[in-house]
Each structure stands twice: as C-alpha cells, then as structure tokens.
Amino acid sequence: MSSDVSAPDAAAPDYKNTLFLPQTDFPMRAGLPKREPEWLARWEAMGLYRRLRETAADRPKFELHDGPPYANGHLHIGHALNKILKDFVVRSRQMLGHDSRYVPGWDCHGLPIEWKIEEQFRARGQDKDAVPVNELRAQCRAFAAEWVDVQREEFKRLGIGGDWENPYLTMDFAAEATIASEFMAFVMNGSLYKGSKPVMWSPVEQTALAEAEVEYHERQSPTIWVRFRPVTLSVDQRTSPDWRPGDLAGADVVIWTTTPWTIPQNRAVCFNPGLSYGLYGVTEAAEDNWARTGETFLLADKLAADVFAQARVGGYERLRGVAATELEALVCAHPLRGVEGGAGEWDYDVPLLPGDHVTDEAGTGFVHTAPSHGLDDYEIGQRFKLEMTHNVGPDGAFRADLPLFGGLGVLDAKGKEGKANAAVIEKLQEAGALMARGRLKHSYPHSWRSKAPLIYRNTPQWFIAIDRPLDDGHGEHGATIRERALKSINELVAFTPPAGQNRLRAMIAQRPDWVVSRQRAWGVPLTCFVNRETGELLRDPEVNARVAAAFREEGADAWFAEGAKARFLGNAYDPEAWDQVRDILDVWFDSGSTHAFALRDRGGQWPADVYLEGSDQHRGWFHSSLLQGCGTRGRAPYKAVVTHGFTLDQNGEKMSKSKGNVVAPEKVVQEYGADILRLWVATADYTDDQRLGPDILKAAADGYRRLRNGFRYMLGALDGFDAAERVATAEMPELERWVLHRLAELDAEVRAAYGAYAFQRAYAALFNFVTGDLSAFYFDVRKDALYCDAPDSLRRRACRTVMDALFARLTTWFAPMLVFTMEEVWLSRFPGEDASVHLETFPETPADWRDDALAARMAQLRRVRRVGLGALEVERREKRIGAALEAAPVIHVADAALRETAASADMAELLIASGATVTDAPAPAGAFTLPEVPGVAVVAALAEGAKCARCWRVLRDVGRHAHPETCERCDAALA
RNA sequence: GGGUGUGUAGCUCAGGUGGUUAGAGCGUACGCCUGAUAAGCGUAAGGUCGGAGGUUCGAGUCCUCCCACACCCA
C-alpha cells in the first residue's frame, strides 16, 4: 500500500506532543438554543445597552426610529425579519463609530384590541355599549400592556439589542398627550375640517365597518343601463372636424350600474380619456323596445356590441368616433330631471368627468358617479367639487322627505332586498331613461358578524386637508402638506431599494384628504370643540394646553371623564355653546406621530436617519409619518426609507395556517437558535420577498457550522498568542501580506455594505473569504508552519500576527449579524466581566496593508496552484499518492514572466507538497493541464527521501539529524 | 381590474453602458486526509437565464406581449 520512503519506521519516536496543534475550549457544536439565553442574561446583568450609550456618548448620533408593531399576539416571521434587520442596522452603525441608540416601540390603540375586549364582554353577556367608555379603555390598555410584555421577551430572545426597559408606547400618557398636541397643531394651522365620506355601512347593525370586518359573498343584483341626455355643448365641439350640428345633443350617454338605488344620488358621469368612444345609431329594433330605431347613443367602442345585445337592439351602426375633448364638454341632465312628483329634486346638471378608474372591461365605458356611495365616486367628487348627498339614512332607507322614494329601504331590517331598487327602476322606466335591464350574480360585501349585505354610505368625518396652504412657519419645502411631502420624497429622502420612491410618490401624489376620525373608543380622541351655532372650530392655545397637560398626567381618558368639557373649555367659553368631539383619531395618526414623542420628546435626532419597515408600510407608517411630519414640521421625519419584502415559504408561496407552511420564529429559535435565523436574514435579499422553510434553515445551519469552525480554528491557532510575537508587516512572508491585503479590501467592502444596508453583500463577502481564502487556502497552507515551526520562527510568528488581525476584524464584522456566536468567540479569547465584542468598533485598517501588486501576483500563483492540485488529484485517483505531502510535482511553465513568478514563490508550500520544481523544460506528454490555465503543465512526481516523523514531509535529509527520523526544521524546533 | 415590484443551476445569490463555451458559495456524488476529525481538502455532475415574439452581425442584458408570484389598492 505504501512505499518504503513514506512508511515511518515502526519504532519511530512519537513527536505528536512536540507539535503546536490548535488548542481551544471553544466547542465545535454550538448548542445555540440552550446557550443563547445565557448570553442574554449576561448582557442584561452587565447593562450592555447602557454601556453602549456611555462608551459612544461623544460620537455622532445615528437614529433608526422604530416602527411600532401592534401589541396583539405572538411574533410572526415578519416581525422577526423586521427587527433583525433593524438590529443589523443599529449594531453596524454603532460599530462603524456612531452612537446608535434603539428605542423600540409599540402601537397600542385601535380596533383589533377593542374587538378582543368587546368579545370578552359579549362572552360575559354584557352589552359593550352599556359599559362606560373609560372602563372599556382601561381593559384595552391592560390587554395591550400584556402583549407588549410578551412581544418584548420574544424580541429580546432574537438578540435584538435596545432600550427594552424604556420602550415607547403609543398609549403612554406622555405619548397620548403628544398625539393630542400634534392633532391640535392641525386644528390650529387650519388644515382640519369636517366633511363627509362614504364608508362601508351595515344598515342592519346601523354601524360603519372597517375593511377587516367585511367579507365577500355572491349576491344577485339588478343591473340597469341608464340614459343621460346632454343638455349643453361647448364651443370646442364645433371646432372638431367631425362636428355635425346637434349629433351629440340628441344622443344618450349610457351608464351601467348594479345599484339602481344610487341613481337619485348621481352627480356625475365619468369616462376615461384613454379609451375609444363612438356615437352609435340604432338601425333595427322592435317597436316596443326601450332603445328604438333612430336613437343614438354614446358608448365605449369595445363595449357597444355587448350593450346593444343587452338592449335587444337588432342592428346598429357606428356613426363616428367621439374624442375625449368632446366628452369632457358634455353636460347632461339627471335622468330623473322633471319627472312627475320629483319636485325639482333632480333638476341639476350632471357633468361628464375624466377618471382613470373607468375601464372598458365591463359596462358601457361611462360610470355613474354618486359621491356619497362609492370611494372612486367620492374621490372624483372631491376633485371636482361635487355635492355630497344625504339621501340615505343609517337604517339604509331614503330620507322621508325625498320625493318619490322617501322612506324606501335599500335593504330591510333583516338585510333582505328593500323596495328602493325596484322603485327607482320603475321611475327611470317611466321617465324613458332606461335603455336595458338585467340581473347579475357577483361578489358583494357583507358584514362578517350579521352576514347581511353592506352599502357605501357617507357619514360625517374629520379630515386633514393636504392641499391647503399652511401659514405655519414651516414653508421651506412647500406651502401644503402634499407639496412638502412630494418635495421630501423627491429631494430629501433616500430610498432602499430605489423603487420605494416611486411607490410612495405615486400614493402621495394622488391621495385624497386624510380622514382622521373613527367612531371608536380605544385611542386618542380628536381633542377639539365645535361651535354649535356656527360649526366653527375652537382655536385657543390655552384650551389646548389644558388638554395636553391633563393627558400628560391622566392619559387620554381625561377627555371622556365626567365634566371634561367644562374643565378644558375653562371660564372663557360657555360649555353650552360648544360641542366636544368624541371621535377617536385614526391609529395611523398615532403612529404617524411617533417621531414627535419618541424622537423629539426623548432627545433623539430629528429627522431620523432611517425608517425601516416592510413594503406594505408605503401606504402605512411611511405614509402617515410623512403627512404628519409635513403638517407639523414641514418635512418628512426621516432621511432614509429602507423597505423589506415579505417572507414566503420555501416554494415561494404565502405562509398560511391552512397550508401548514408557517415558520414561527419561536420554533426556529428552539430548534436552531436565533443566530441561525439571523444568518438566514443575512443571506437573503431582503429588498425582495424571501423564502423560508425547513431546507433553507438547514442550509443556514450548514453555513453557520462552517463559519463556526473557521473561528474555532483561529482560536486554536492563537492559543497563548502574545503581543511580543508580533511581526511587522514589512517582514512578513508574502502569504501573510496577501492576507492583510485581503483584509484591507474587505474592510472597505464591509464598511460600504453596512453603510448601504446591504447586509447580504457584507455577509457574502465575509463568508466567501472565510471559506475560500482562509479555510481552503491560507489555513490549509499554514498548518505546517503553525504546527511544526519553532515558536520563534518568523513564519509562524507572522502567521499568528495575521491570525490576530483576522480575529479582531472577523469577529467585529460578523458581530452585528451573529450576535451570540461572535460574543462567544470573543469571550473565549478575551474573557472578562466587562468584556463584550459588542462594545468594540470595527478596527481601523492600516493603509499599507493594501498591496495590489502582491494581490495580482498571488492570483497568478493560485492559478498555477490549481493546475498543481489537479495533477495531485489524478495521482490520488490512480492510487499513487494519498496525501499531497507524498508528492513533489514538477511544474512546466511556458511563459517566462509567469515562470519567474512561480519560481520566486514557494510552490511546494502553496501546494502542501513536500517539494516542487518550476522549470522551462517542455511539458512531457501526459502532463496535467487545465484549459483555463494555458501554458502550465504539471507532472506530479513522488517526493524523494523519507517521511519526517514529526512534520510528515518527505525530504532527503530526514534521518541525518540529532533527533531520529526528523528533517532539519523539525530537528531544530526540537532543540 | 389598477398600481408597484420580482422571476439566472436543488438552495442563496453575482452577472456597469448588449459581445468569446453564463459565474460563486452551499447542497449532492465521488475521492483524499485522519495532527481543525459529528471537522478539513480536492474533483465532478448540475442552468430551456419564467414563456413567446421582435430589434441587432450578436441579448440573461434593449422593446412588445404573455405567464407566475408578492405587496398595496379597487
């Protein structure tokens, strides 16, 4: 099996204990689930967060402002991803040399918690409306507080560092006071007004419903095609080349709707300027048909055929195309204009308005618009100042004094079809305004409690005007909230990934005014008063100050306490003359205000350096904070916005309980440890959606083990390292200088990546370095020197000097990501009660480590090395060698420059062979080559001589030294 | 239905302004070592670059359409 040369004498001395093998107590297996809690306890005991603040007190501040999660339920993977990314940011900034505090927050008010409490009431048979509001609020508060505690522990377990003792809660009294104050700023600057907006309304329960309370079921609705007759034509039309006198005046604009009861509330007809429309004439129809021969209609071209089929028209022709400019100029009569018994109710004009929401997928290409009964309708109404109607009451019935339809219900008390639709259809038919009718089964909103159908109905609400110029002294970036917000997005905020900018801009550019009122109980009230006579808002700084002061002491409950109105109005106002608003602020106003009480009120940086949330928050927190900040401070409360995608299962599908593919962070922590979850975050491109599942976690754990062993090896190699061993860079072998060069490169890469929130880039660079450059190359090559060289050998000392530099950098560079493991690594080298890798900063890297010429040379050598390794591999396959030390390859290099490079290096060392020869002799046939390394051929000859019993190299001088069966180096090392 | 994105080996990701046989790491298979050993080293296999058209001498990279997935909205 083995040749004579390599077989050690049976009686050879055992030199193993004369070697300097790696020594470390650092365990190969991590046991993270068990050990991580120990590190957490240690950090808590040593007051790590406080110490971080102390050591960094005079550094420049970096402020990541935490978006508050909702205090309801256990953490899911999205929470974990978000907070881990934040932790990467906070820790990396700290180690880059900032004072990077982190104040975690919670969103505590709002509907979901209120529901839970209502549910508890119902379970006890109590009527929630009979419970005093402050009792309900107290229970909501207790409920939120409980979940804050639960979530806090769950976050801490993930290794998230922060001021967990002093988080901010939106329900803190101080926060409630600030939220109210911020709201009152909108009262004072004139942007708050009372308006009316359609909401999902349940006539059965007589209440508004939030989107989450709505479910969709199939329902059959009547459908009608209604004619709107133009009454006015503008001058523009006559300049159109297609103009024919009166051809549009006599044509009917046709709309289609599934809610005939909304026709009495019609205020406009919308069309889409991007669609193609035509003027159509009926050429053939039955005598008694609603659409008769000779009549003309305006329709979207794509839908005309459908409409005529529905209208039972046998033949029709397209007379001409109609331009958007012509449509825009049309004004129609309401179809019930002049109807008998209408009492002039509908004798108003109905304009044609452009709207992007109109499509030619279904209907007629014209959309009936009732601003009180639909969101698109409402927005169009806002834009074109259409009148809101108040024809439908809370019970879903027309107001009693509405002509023709007074008292008729859209739905009856049990949610069944009422009489309104039929009555409206009948009147339209009488008026000759119907072109066709039918029935349609479609998905329709229902209440998830009563299962009864819902309607859109306008209700009075409070709004913040976002296009009203504010004279508030914050006009540097624009006069209105929208202008300031757009300026912020365009010029003042950096977006990661860049697409976020467009997304937010599009939303801000086209959003309507902000509805801030909710008819709820658990939240901060709209702390304002309305004059009973005039409807005027009370604007008195003294009243506002009293409210804020009371909230600070007693919380927002003060607003609902006995005698609150008189208390806040004080002596200057007659309580009888003023109404106290009892609506609750939209929770988005709460969270939009966090920058005020979590940053401004707590000595933080304003604006924050960064907000980091899921991409859904473009509509949520980024959005509300932006509006709020622009309204009270004149700009975005952040300088940068970082967004992450969503976590899907490992097949790229959404996680859901029913699919059973949910990965709970708690489970990952129990099975693998938090560092594995954190490592997964570090490997994923968080800007897009990420995948997570058992296989992916396993892969993360594999990567972790590889890294861990790399650190373990460094620890072993550095055993007993003393500063006196250090070697100056200039005196190091080129292999060591090359490692330092790589460190210099990595230093720049890692800092840049962390600075750009590119954690994946940082991690990948580091991981590839550890596995590719260290484990597979440097460590492997240097084993011989490390184990066998005498302790005072320059080569070994240089190696340990470099190991020390590696250790200092790799531990700190990885520390923001692998918080537990890097602490473990650090402490196994530098134990001490006060020690922690997290108190370190990234070490400075000496400029002279960088050596691009050396890097180029090493790249050449590694190419030659690959050919050598390939040659050895062939020998192994042929069973001629096992270990590389049995070989002494001959390297034939054709190119003189490359040959010079190879000859001047220790190729035997790089190949971990016992010898190597570089020659210009032509390569013999059969020499090993690689196509990608032309001009290099290797013959993997066996090493000649005997195997040194200590270092296992096969050398000619073995056996000629004082210590039996040793080589010269080992003999000297033993002396 | 609309808006915003994404889609490169089993997995995680690279692939400025279009240009030789599309790369890396992990995993897998095979082999070596047995002085990092429930570790370490090496070699190999593995890709219709979501699909279809188009522009071009030439497209993973540009254009159009389509498909899938996700988020937001309706």
mmCIF file with all atom_site columns, N, CA, C and O in Angstrom, chain A residues 94 199 218 236 406 525 567 601 638 646 785 790 807 879 910 939:
data_model
loop_
_atom_site.group_PDB
_atom_site.id
_atom_site.type_symbol
_atom_site.label_atom_id
_atom_site.label_alt_id
_atom_site.label_comp_id
_atom_site.label_asym_id
_atom_site.label_entity_id
_atom_site.label_seq_id
_atom_site.pdbx_PDB_ins_code
_atom_site.Cartn_x
_atom_site.Cartn_y
_atom_site.Cartn_z
_atom_site.occupancy
_atom_site.B_iso_or_equiv
_atom_site.pdbx_formal_charge
_atom_site.auth_seq_id
_atom_site.auth_comp_id
_atom_site.auth_asym_id
_atom_site.auth_atom_id
_atom_site.pdbx_PDB_model_num
ATOM 1  N N  . GLN A 1 94  ? -23.318 51.438 15.125  1.00 0.00 ? 94  GLN A N  1
ATOM 2  C CA . GLN A 1 94  ? -22.573 51.607 16.367  1.00 0.00 ? 94  GLN A CA 1
ATOM 3  C C  . GLN A 1 94  ? -21.112 51.225 16.135  1.00 0.00 ? 94  GLN A C  1
ATOM 4  O O  . GLN A 1 94  ? -20.193 51.941 16.519  1.00 0.00 ? 94  GLN A O  1
ATOM 5  N N  . VAL A 1 199 ? -68.457 55.285 3.678   1.00 0.00 ? 199 VAL A N  1
ATOM 6  C CA . VAL A 1 199 ? -67.791 54.175 4.344   1.00 0.00 ? 199 VAL A CA 1
ATOM 7  C C  . VAL A 1 199 ? -68.672 52.949 4.149   1.00 0.00 ? 199 VAL A C  1
ATOM 8  O O  . VAL A 1 199 ? -69.851 53.058 3.809   1.00 0.00 ? 199 VAL A O  1
ATOM 9  N N  . GLU A 1 218 ? -71.338 35.859 -2.784  1.00 0.00 ? 218 GLU A N  1
ATOM 10 C CA . GLU A 1 218 ? -72.115 36.015 -4.013  1.00 0.00 ? 218 GLU A CA 1
ATOM 11 C C  . GLU A 1 218 ? -73.473 36.617 -3.690  1.00 0.00 ? 218 GLU A C  1
ATOM 12 O O  . GLU A 1 218 ? -74.081 36.304 -2.658  1.00 0.00 ? 218 GLU A O  1
ATOM 13 N N  . ASP A 1 236 ? -66.091 74.253 -28.073 1.00 0.00 ? 236 ASP A N  1
ATOM 14 C CA . ASP A 1 236 ? -64.990 73.414 -28.563 1.00 0.00 ? 236 ASP A CA 1
ATOM 15 C C  . ASP A 1 236 ? -65.449 72.423 -29.611 1.00 0.00 ? 236 ASP A C  1
ATOM 16 O O  . ASP A 1 236 ? -64.768 72.161 -30.583 1.00 0.00 ? 236 ASP A O  1
ATOM 17 N N  . GLY A 1 406 ? -89.059 58.560 -0.681  1.00 0.00 ? 406 GLY A N  1
ATOM 18 C CA . GLY A 1 406 ? -88.913 58.775 0.759   1.00 0.00 ? 406 GLY A CA 1
ATOM 19 C C  . GLY A 1 406 ? -89.320 57.556 1.574   1.00 0.00 ? 406 GLY A C  1
ATOM 20 O O  . GLY A 1 406 ? -90.388 56.983 1.370   1.00 0.00 ? 406 GLY A O  1
ATOM 21 N N  . PRO A 1 525 ? -58.582 60.743 21.455  1.00 0.00 ? 525 PRO A N  1
ATOM 22 C CA . PRO A 1 525 ? -59.701 61.464 20.859  1.00 0.00 ? 525 PRO A CA 1
ATOM 23 C C  . PRO A 1 525 ? -59.244 62.652 20.011  1.00 0.00 ? 525 PRO A C  1
ATOM 24 O O  . PRO A 1 525 ? -58.121 63.130 20.157  1.00 0.00 ? 525 PRO A O  1
ATOM 25 N N  . ARG A 1 567 ? -64.154 71.542 32.041  1.00 0.00 ? 567 ARG A N  1
ATOM 26 C CA . ARG A 1 567 ? -62.795 71.631 32.554  1.00 0.00 ? 567 ARG A CA 1
ATOM 27 C C  . ARG A 1 567 ? -61.844 72.195 31.502  1.00 0.00 ? 567 ARG A C  1
ATOM 28 O O  . ARG A 1 567 ? -61.046 73.097 31.765  1.00 0.00 ? 567 ARG A O  1
ATOM 29 N N  . ASP A 1 601 ? -39.360 64.294 21.796  1.00 0.00 ? 601 ASP A N  1
ATOM 30 C CA . ASP A 1 601 ? -39.560 64.353 23.237  1.00 0.00 ? 601 ASP A CA 1
ATOM 31 C C  . ASP A 1 601 ? -38.523 63.554 24.024  1.00 0.00 ? 601 ASP A C  1
ATOM 32 O O  . ASP A 1 601 ? -38.451 63.657 25.235  1.00 0.00 ? 601 ASP A O  1
ATOM 33 N N  . TYR A 1 638 ? -37.964 61.580 8.313   1.00 0.00 ? 638 TYR A N  1
ATOM 34 C CA . TYR A 1 638 ? -36.856 60.638 8.090   1.00 0.00 ? 638 TYR A CA 1
ATOM 35 C C  . TYR A 1 638 ? -35.999 61.087 6.923   1.00 0.00 ? 638 TYR A C  1
ATOM 36 O O  . TYR A 1 638 ? -36.453 61.790 6.026   1.00 0.00 ? 638 TYR A O  1
ATOM 37 N N  . PHE A 1 646 ? -41.718 40.467 1.785   1.00 0.00 ? 646 PHE A N  1
ATOM 38 C CA . PHE A 1 646 ? -42.407 39.532 2.669   1.00 0.00 ? 646 PHE A CA 1
ATOM 39 C C  . PHE A 1 646 ? -41.749 38.163 2.644   1.00 0.00 ? 646 PHE A C  1
ATOM 40 O O  . PHE A 1 646 ? -41.060 37.811 1.692   1.00 0.00 ? 646 PHE A O  1
ATOM 41 N N  . ALA A 1 785 ? 3.385   25.226 9.065   1.00 0.00 ? 785 ALA A N  1
ATOM 42 C CA . ALA A 1 785 ? 4.183   26.181 9.834   1.00 0.00 ? 785 ALA A CA 1
ATOM 43 C C  . ALA A 1 785 ? 3.650   26.326 11.255  1.00 0.00 ? 785 ALA A C  1
ATOM 44 O O  . ALA A 1 785 ? 4.406   26.378 12.226  1.00 0.00 ? 785 ALA A O  1
ATOM 45 N N  . ALA A 1 790 ? 9.243   26.148 14.826  1.00 0.00 ? 790 ALA A N  1
ATOM 46 C CA . ALA A 1 790 ? 9.605   26.541 16.196  1.00 0.00 ? 790 ALA A CA 1
ATOM 47 C C  . ALA A 1 790 ? 8.818   27.802 16.553  1.00 0.00 ? 790 ALA A C  1
ATOM 48 O O  . ALA A 1 790 ? 8.513   28.608 15.672  1.00 0.00 ? 790 ALA A O  1
ATOM 49 N N  . PHE A 1 807 ? -8.757  37.768 13.508  1.00 0.00 ? 807 PHE A N  1
ATOM 50 C CA . PHE A 1 807 ? -9.700  37.583 14.609  1.00 0.00 ? 807 PHE A CA 1
ATOM 51 C C  . PHE A 1 807 ? -10.379 38.903 14.971  1.00 0.00 ? 807 PHE A C  1
ATOM 52 O O  . PHE A 1 807 ? -11.609 38.987 15.092  1.00 0.00 ? 807 PHE A O  1
ATOM 53 N N  . LYS A 1 879 ? -4.240  6.075  -7.257  1.00 0.00 ? 879 LYS A N  1
ATOM 54 C CA . LYS A 1 879 ? -3.750  5.448  -6.022  1.00 0.00 ? 879 LYS A CA 1
ATOM 55 C C  . LYS A 1 879 ? -2.228  5.503  -5.912  1.00 0.00 ? 879 LYS A C  1
ATOM 56 O O  . LYS A 1 879 ? -1.614  4.661  -5.261  1.00 0.00 ? 879 LYS A O  1
ATOM 57 N N  . LEU A 1 910 ? 2.679   26.220 -1.115  1.00 0.00 ? 910 LEU A N  1
ATOM 58 C CA . LEU A 1 910 ? 1.325   26.543 -1.562  1.00 0.00 ? 910 LEU A CA 1
ATOM 59 C C  . LEU A 1 910 ? 0.540   25.292 -1.926  1.00 0.00 ? 910 LEU A C  1
ATOM 60 O O  . LEU A 1 910 ? -0.675  25.247 -1.775  1.00 0.00 ? 910 LEU A O  1
ATOM 61 N N  . VAL A 1 939 ? 3.652   17.664 -13.723 1.00 0.00 ? 939 VAL A N  1
ATOM 62 C CA . VAL A 1 939 ? 3.886   16.244 -13.550 1.00 0.00 ? 939 VAL A CA 1
ATOM 63 C C  . VAL A 1 939 ? 4.029   16.011 -12.045 1.00 0.00 ? 939 VAL A C  1
ATOM 64 O O  . VAL A 1 939 ? 4.937   16.544 -11.414 1.00 0.00 ? 939 VAL A O  1
#
